[in-house]
PDB file of C-alpha atoms in Angstrom:
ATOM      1  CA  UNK A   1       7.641  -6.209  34.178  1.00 52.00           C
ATOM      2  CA  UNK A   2       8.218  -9.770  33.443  1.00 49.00           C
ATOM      3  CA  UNK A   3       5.031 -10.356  32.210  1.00 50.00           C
ATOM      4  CA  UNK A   4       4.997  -7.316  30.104  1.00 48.00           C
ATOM      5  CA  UNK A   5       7.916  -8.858  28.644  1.00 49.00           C
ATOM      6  CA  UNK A   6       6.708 -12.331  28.248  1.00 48.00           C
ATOM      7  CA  UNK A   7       3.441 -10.928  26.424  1.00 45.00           C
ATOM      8  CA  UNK A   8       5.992  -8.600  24.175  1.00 45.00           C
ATOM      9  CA  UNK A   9       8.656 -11.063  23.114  1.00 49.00           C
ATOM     10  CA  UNK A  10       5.424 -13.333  21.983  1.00 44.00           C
ATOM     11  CA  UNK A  11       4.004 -10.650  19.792  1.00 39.00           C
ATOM     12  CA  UNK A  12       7.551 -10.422  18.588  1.00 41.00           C
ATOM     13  CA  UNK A  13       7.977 -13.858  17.668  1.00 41.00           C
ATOM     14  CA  UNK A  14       4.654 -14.444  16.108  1.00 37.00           C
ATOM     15  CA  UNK A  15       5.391 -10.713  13.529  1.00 38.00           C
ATOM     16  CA  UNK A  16       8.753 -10.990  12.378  1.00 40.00           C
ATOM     17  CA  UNK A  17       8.228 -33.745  34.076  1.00 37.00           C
ATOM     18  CA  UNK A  18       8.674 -36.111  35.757  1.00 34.00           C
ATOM     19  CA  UNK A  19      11.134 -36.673  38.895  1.00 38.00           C
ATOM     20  CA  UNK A  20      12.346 -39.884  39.206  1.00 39.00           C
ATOM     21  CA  UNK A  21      16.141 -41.969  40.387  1.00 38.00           C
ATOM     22  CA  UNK A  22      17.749 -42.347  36.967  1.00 38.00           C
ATOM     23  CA  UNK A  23      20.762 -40.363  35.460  1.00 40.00           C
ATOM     24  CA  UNK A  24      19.811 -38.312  33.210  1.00 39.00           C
ATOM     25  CA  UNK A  25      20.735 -39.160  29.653  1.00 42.00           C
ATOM     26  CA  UNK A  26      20.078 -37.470  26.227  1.00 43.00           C
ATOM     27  CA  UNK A  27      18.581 -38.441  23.552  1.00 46.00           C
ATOM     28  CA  UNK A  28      21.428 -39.485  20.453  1.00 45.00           C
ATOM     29  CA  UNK A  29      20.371 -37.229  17.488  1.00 44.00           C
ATOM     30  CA  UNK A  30      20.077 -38.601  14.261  1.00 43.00           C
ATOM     31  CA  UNK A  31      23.583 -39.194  12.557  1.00 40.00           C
ATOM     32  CA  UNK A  32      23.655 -36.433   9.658  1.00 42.00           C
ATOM     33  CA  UNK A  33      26.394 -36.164   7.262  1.00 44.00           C
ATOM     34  CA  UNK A  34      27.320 -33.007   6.064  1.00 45.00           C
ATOM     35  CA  UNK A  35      28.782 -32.571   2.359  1.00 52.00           C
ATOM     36  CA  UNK A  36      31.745 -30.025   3.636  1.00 59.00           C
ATOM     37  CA  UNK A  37      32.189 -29.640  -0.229  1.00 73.00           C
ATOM     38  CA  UNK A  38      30.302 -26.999  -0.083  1.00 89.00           C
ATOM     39  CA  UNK A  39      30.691 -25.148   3.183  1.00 95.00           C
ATOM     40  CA  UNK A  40      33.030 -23.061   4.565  1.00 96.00           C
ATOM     41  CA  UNK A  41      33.692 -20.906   7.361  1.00 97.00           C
ATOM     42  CA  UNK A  42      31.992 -17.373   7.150  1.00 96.00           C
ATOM     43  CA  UNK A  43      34.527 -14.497   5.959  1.00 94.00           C
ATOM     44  CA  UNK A  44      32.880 -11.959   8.076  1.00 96.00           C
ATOM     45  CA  UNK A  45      33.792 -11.573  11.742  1.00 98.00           C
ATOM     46  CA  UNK A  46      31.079 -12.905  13.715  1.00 98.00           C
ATOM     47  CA  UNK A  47      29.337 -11.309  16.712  1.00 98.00           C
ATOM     48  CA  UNK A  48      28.636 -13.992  19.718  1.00 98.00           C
ATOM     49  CA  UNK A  49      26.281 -13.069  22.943  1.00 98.00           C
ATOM     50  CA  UNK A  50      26.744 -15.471  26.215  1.00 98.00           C
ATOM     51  CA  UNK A  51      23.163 -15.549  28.311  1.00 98.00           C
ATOM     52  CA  UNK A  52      23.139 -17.459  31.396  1.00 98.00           C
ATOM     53  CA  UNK A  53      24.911 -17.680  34.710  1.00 98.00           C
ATOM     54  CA  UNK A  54      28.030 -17.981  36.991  1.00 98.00           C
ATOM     55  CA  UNK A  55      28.854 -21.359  34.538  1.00 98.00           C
ATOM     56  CA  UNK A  56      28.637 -17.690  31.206  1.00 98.00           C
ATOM     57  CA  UNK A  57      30.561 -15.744  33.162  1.00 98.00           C
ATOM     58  CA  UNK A  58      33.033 -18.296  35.084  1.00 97.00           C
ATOM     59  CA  UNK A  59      32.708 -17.597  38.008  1.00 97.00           C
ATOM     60  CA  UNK A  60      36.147 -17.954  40.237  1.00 96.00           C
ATOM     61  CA  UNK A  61      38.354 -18.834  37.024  1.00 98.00           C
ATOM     62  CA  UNK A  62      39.982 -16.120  35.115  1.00 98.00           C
ATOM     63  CA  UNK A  63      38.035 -14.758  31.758  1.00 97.00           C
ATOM     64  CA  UNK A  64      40.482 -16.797  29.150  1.00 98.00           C
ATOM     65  CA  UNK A  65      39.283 -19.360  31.231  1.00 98.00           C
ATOM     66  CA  UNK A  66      35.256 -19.239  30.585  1.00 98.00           C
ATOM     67  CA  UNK A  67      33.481 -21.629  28.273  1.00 98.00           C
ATOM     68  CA  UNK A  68      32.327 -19.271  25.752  1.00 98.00           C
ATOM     69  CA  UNK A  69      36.007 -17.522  25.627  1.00 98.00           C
ATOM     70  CA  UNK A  70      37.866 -21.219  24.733  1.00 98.00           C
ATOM     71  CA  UNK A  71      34.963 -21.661  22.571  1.00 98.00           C
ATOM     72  CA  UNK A  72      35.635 -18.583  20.681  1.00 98.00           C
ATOM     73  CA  UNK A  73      39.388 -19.616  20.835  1.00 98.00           C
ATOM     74  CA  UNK A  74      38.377 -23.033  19.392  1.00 98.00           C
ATOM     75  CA  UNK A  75      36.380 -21.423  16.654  1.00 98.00           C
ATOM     76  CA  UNK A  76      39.246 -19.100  15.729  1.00 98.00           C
ATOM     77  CA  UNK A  77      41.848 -21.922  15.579  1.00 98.00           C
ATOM     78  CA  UNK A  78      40.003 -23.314  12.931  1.00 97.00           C
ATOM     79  CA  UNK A  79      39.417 -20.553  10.942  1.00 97.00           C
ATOM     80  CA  UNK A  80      36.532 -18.295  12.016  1.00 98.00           C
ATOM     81  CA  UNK A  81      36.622 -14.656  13.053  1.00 98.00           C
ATOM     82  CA  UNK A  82      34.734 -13.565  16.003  1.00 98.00           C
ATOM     83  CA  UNK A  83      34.801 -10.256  17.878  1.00 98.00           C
ATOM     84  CA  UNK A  84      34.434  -9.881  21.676  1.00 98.00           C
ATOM     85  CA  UNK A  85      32.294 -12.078  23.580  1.00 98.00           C
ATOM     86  CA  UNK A  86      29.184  -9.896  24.659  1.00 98.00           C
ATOM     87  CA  UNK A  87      27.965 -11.076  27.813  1.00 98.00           C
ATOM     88  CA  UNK A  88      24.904 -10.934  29.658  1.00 98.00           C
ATOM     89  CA  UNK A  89      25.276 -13.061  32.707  1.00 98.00           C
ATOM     90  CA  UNK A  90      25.735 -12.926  36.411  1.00 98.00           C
ATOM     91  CA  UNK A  91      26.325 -15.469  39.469  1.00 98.00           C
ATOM     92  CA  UNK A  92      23.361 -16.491  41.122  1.00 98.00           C
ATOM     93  CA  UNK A  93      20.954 -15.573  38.354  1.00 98.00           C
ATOM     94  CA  UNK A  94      17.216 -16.878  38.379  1.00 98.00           C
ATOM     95  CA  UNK A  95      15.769 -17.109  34.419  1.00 98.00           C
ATOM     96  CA  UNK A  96      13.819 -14.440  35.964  1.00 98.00           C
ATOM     97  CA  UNK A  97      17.026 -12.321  36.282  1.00 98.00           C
ATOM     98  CA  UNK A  98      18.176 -13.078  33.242  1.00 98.00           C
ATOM     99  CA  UNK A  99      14.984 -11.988  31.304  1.00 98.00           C
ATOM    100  CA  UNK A 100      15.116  -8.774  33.332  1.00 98.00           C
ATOM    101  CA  UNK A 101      18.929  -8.200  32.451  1.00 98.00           C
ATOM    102  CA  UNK A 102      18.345  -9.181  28.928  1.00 98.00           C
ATOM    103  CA  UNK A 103      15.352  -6.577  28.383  1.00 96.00           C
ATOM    104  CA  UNK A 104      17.198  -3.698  29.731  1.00 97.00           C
ATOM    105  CA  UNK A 105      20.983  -4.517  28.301  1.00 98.00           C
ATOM    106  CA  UNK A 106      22.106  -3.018  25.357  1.00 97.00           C
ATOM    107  CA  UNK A 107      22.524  -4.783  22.832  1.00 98.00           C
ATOM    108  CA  UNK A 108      22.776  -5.338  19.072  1.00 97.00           C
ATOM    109  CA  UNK A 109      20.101  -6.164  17.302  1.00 97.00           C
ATOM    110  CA  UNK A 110      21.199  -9.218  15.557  1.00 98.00           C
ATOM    111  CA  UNK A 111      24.047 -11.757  16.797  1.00 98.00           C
ATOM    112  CA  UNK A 112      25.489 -14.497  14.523  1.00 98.00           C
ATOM    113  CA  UNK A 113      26.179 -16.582  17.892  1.00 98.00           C
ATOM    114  CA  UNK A 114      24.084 -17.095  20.920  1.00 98.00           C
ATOM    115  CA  UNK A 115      24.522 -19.101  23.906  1.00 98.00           C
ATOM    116  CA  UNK A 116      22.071 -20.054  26.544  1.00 98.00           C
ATOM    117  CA  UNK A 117      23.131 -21.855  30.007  1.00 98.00           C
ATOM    118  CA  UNK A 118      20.820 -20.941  32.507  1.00 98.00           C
ATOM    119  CA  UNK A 119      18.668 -22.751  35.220  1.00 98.00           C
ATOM    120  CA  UNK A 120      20.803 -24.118  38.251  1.00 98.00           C
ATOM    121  CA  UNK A 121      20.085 -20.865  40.604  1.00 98.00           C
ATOM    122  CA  UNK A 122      16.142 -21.970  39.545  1.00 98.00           C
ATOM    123  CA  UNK A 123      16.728 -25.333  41.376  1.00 98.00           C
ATOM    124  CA  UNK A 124      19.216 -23.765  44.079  1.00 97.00           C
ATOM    125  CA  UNK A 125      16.532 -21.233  44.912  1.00 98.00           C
ATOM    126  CA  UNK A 126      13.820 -24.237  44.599  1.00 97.00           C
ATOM    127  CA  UNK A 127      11.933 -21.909  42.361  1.00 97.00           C
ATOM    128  CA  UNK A 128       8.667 -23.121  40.967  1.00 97.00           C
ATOM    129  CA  UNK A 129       9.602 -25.486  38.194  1.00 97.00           C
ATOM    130  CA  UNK A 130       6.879 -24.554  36.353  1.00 98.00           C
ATOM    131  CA  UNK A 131       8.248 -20.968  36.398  1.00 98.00           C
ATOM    132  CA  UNK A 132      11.564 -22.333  34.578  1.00 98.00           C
ATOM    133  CA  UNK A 133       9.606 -24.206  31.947  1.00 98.00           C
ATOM    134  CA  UNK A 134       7.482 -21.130  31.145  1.00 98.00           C
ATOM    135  CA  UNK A 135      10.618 -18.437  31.398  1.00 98.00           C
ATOM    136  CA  UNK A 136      13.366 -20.730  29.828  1.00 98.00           C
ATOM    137  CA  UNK A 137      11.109 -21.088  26.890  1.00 98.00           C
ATOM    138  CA  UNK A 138      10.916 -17.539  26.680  1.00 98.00           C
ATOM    139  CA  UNK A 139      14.383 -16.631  26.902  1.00 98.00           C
ATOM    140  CA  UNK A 140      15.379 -19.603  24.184  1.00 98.00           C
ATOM    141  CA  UNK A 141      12.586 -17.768  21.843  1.00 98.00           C
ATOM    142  CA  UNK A 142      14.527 -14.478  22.749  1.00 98.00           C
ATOM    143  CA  UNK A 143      17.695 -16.252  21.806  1.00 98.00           C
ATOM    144  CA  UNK A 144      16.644 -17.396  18.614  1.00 98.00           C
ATOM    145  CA  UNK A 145      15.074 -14.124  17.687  1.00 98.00           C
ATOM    146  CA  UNK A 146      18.251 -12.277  18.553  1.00 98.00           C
ATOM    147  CA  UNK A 147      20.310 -14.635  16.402  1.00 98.00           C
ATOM    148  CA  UNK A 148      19.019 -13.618  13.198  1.00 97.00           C
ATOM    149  CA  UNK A 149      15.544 -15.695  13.538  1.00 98.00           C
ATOM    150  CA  UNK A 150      17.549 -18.479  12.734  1.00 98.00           C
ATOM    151  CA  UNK A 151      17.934 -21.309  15.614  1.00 98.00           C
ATOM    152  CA  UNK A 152      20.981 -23.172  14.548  1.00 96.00           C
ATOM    153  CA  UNK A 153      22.853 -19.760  15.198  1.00 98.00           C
ATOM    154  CA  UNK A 154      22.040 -20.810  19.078  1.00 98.00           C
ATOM    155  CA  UNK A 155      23.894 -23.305  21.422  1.00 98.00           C
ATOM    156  CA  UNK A 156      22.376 -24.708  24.684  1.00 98.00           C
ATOM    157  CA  UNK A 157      24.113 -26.820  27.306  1.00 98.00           C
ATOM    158  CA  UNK A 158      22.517 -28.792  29.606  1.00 98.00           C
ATOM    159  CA  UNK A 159      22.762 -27.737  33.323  1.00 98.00           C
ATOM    160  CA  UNK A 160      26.155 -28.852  35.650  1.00 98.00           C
ATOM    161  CA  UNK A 161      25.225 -30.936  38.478  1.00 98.00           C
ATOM    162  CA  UNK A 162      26.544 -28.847  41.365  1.00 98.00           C
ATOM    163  CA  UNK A 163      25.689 -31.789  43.676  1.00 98.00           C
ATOM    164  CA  UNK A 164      29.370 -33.915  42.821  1.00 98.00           C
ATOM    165  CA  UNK A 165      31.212 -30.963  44.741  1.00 97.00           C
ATOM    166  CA  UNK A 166      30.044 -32.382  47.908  1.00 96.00           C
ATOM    167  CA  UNK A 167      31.171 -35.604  49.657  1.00 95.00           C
ATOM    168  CA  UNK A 168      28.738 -37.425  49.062  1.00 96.00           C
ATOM    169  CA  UNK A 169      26.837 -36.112  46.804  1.00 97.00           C
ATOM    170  CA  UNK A 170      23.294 -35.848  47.511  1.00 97.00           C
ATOM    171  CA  UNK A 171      21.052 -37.657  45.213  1.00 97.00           C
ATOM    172  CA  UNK A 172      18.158 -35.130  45.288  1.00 97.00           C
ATOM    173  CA  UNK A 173      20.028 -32.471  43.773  1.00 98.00           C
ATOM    174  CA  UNK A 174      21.067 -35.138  40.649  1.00 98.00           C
ATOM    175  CA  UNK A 175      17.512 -36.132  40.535  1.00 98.00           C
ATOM    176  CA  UNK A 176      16.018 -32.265  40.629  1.00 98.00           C
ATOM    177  CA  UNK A 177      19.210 -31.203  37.820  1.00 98.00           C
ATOM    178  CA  UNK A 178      17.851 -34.566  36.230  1.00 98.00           C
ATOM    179  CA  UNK A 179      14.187 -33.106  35.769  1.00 98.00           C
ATOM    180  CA  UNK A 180      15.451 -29.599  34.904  1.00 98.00           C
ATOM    181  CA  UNK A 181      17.810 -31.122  31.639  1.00 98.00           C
ATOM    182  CA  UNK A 182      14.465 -33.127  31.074  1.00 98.00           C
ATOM    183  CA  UNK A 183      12.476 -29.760  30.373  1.00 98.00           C
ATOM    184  CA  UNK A 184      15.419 -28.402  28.354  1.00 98.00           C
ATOM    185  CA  UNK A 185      16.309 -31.037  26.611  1.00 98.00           C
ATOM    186  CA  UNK A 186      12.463 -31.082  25.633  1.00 98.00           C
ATOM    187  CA  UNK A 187      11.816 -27.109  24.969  1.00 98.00           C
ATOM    188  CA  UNK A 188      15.337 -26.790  23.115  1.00 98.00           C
ATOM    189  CA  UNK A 189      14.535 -29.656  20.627  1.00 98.00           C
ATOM    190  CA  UNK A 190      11.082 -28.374  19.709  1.00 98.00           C
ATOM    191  CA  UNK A 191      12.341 -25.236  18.813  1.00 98.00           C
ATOM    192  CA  UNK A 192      14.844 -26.572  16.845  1.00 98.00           C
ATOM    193  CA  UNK A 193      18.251 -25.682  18.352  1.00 98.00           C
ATOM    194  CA  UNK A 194      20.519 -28.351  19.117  1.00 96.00           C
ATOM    195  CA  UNK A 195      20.894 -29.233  22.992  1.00 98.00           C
ATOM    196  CA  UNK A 196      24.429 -30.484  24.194  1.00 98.00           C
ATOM    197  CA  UNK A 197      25.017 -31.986  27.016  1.00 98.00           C
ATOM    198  CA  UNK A 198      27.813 -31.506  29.076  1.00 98.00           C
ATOM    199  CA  UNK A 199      26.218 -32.794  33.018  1.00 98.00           C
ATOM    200  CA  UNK A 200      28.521 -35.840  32.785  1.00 98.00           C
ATOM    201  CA  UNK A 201      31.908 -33.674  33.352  1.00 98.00           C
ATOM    202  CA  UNK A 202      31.093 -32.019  36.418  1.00 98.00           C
ATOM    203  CA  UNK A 203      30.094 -35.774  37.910  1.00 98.00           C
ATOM    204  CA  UNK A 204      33.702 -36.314  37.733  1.00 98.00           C
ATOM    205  CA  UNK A 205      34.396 -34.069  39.993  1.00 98.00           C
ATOM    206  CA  UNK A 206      34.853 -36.441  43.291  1.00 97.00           C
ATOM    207  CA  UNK A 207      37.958 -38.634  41.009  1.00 97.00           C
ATOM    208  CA  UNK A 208      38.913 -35.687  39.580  1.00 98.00           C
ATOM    209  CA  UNK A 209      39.170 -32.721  41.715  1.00 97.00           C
ATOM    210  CA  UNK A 210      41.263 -30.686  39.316  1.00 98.00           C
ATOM    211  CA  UNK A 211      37.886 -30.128  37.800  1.00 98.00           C
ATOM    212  CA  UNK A 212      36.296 -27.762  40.569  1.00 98.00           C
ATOM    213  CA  UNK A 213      37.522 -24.064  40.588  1.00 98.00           C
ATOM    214  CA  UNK A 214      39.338 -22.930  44.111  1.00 96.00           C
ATOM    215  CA  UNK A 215      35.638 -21.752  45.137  1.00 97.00           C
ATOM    216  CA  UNK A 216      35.002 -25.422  45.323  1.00 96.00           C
ATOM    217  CA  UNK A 217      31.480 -25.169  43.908  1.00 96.00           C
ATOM    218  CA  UNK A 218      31.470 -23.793  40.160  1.00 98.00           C
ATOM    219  CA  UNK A 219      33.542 -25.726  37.064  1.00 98.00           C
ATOM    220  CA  UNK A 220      37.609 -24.859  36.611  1.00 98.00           C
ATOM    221  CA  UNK A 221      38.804 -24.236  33.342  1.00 98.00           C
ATOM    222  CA  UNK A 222      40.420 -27.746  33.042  1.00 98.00           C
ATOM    223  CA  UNK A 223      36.036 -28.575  33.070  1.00 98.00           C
ATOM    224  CA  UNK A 224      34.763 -25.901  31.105  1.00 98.00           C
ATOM    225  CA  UNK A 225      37.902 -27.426  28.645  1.00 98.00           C
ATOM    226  CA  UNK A 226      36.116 -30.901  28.502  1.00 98.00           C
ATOM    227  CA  UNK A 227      32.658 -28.889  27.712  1.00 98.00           C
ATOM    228  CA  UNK A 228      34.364 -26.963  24.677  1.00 98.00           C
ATOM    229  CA  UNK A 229      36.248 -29.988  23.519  1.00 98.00           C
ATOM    230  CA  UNK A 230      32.782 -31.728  23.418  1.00 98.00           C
ATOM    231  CA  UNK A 231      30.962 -29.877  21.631  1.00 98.00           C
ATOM    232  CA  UNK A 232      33.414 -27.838  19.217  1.00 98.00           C
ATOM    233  CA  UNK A 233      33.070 -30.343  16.023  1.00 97.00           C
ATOM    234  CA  UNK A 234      29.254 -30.161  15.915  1.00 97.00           C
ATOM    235  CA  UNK A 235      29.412 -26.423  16.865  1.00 97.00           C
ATOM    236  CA  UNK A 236      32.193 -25.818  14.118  1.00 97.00           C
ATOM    237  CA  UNK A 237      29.936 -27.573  11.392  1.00 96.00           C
ATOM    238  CA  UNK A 238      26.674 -25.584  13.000  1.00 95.00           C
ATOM    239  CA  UNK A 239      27.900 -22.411  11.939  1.00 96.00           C
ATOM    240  CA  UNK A 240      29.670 -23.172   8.377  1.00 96.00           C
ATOM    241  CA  UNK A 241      27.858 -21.584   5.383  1.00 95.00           C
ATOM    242  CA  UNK A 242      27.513 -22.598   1.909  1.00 94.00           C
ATOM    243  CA  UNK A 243      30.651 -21.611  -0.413  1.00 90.00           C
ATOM    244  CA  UNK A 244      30.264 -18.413  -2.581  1.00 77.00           C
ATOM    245  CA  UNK A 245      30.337 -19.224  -6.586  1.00 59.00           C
TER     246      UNK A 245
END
């Protein structure tokens, strides 16, 4: 099944690492400047799909709580319109259960927002990394394809680092998290859509324990605040649209 719908997504698409000790550490995009002049925020209400995980669906903080719903919050504070969140996402989810979910939800065809977090349960699992590098490339082609063909309508984050809910935390799990961003990072730029990272905030954790949710393993909403507030100026540029005449 999954490689039925690797093989399909591909003919879809083409008709229409290294582990080492260091933090992990994006590379800073080019400084762009955008003429607002002549942008504005769409006048139609927007349609936004969350893909991922137990970090999509908040796992152990309340749904008001959840990344994607204080990004959609965000987004309407400032002007835009969105309708409810569709989500397709589930704790303890592989990429492979994620491309499984995603082929047999329903869905709409197009979405003018799409969000991607996946990988952690990849690492948890200690699935082949090679797997993840061949499936999240997949589902970020999905992604794009789903968002109108157009890959600025997609946002990635980088993958939390679990590891800083434990006392101490253990290095190898920085170091695999580390190698996983690495292949993101890398796939996500080549196609185009802009990666953000958000891995620093849940390294706070240990000084700042308001961060973890009661479950003591996933991000609180205070965290998945510090995510949203990091990324909402690029994301509310990303999705502005020249002004009518």
């Amino acid at each position: 099944m999954k490689n039925t719908f690797l093989l399909l997504l591909s003919f879809i698409l083409f008709s229409c690492q290294e582990d080492d000790n260091t933090i992990f550490v994006p590379q800073t995009p080019p400084v762009v400047t955008v003429d607002s002049s002549s942008l504005q925020v769409p006048q139609k209400v927007l349609h936004m799909l969350a893909l991922g995980d137990s970090y999509t669906i908040g796992a152990s903080v309340p749904e008001e709580d959840r990344w994607n719903a204080q990004l959609k919050k965000e987004l309407e504070n400032r002007g835009y319109q969105l309708n409810a969140i569709k989500y397709v996402a589930q704790t303890g989810w592989t990429t492979s259960n994620l491309i499984n979910a995603y082929q047999n939800a329903s869905l709409r065809s197009q979405y003018d927002i799409v969000t991607l977090l996946i990988g952690v349960n990849n690492q948890f699992q200690g699935v082949d990394i090679n797997v993840f590098r061949e499936e999240y490339k997949s589902l970020l082609e999905a992604a794009i394809v789903r968002a109108r063909n157009e890959p600025k309508n997609v946002i990635v984050l980088s993958i939390p680092d679990y590891g800083y809910n434990y006392s101490p935390p253990p290095a190898s799990i920085s170091q695999q998290i580390n190698e996983y961003n690495r292949i993101k990072e890398e796939i996500t730029k080549d196609k185009g859509v802009v990666f953000h990272n958000i891995t620093s905030f849940s390294r706070l954790v240990p000084s700042r324990p308001e961060l973890a949710a009661p479950d003591g393993l996933h991000p609180s909403g205070e965290q998945y605040k510090l995510w949203v507030n990091e990324i909402i100026d690029d994301v509310y540029q990303q999705f502005l649209v020249p002004k009518e005449e």
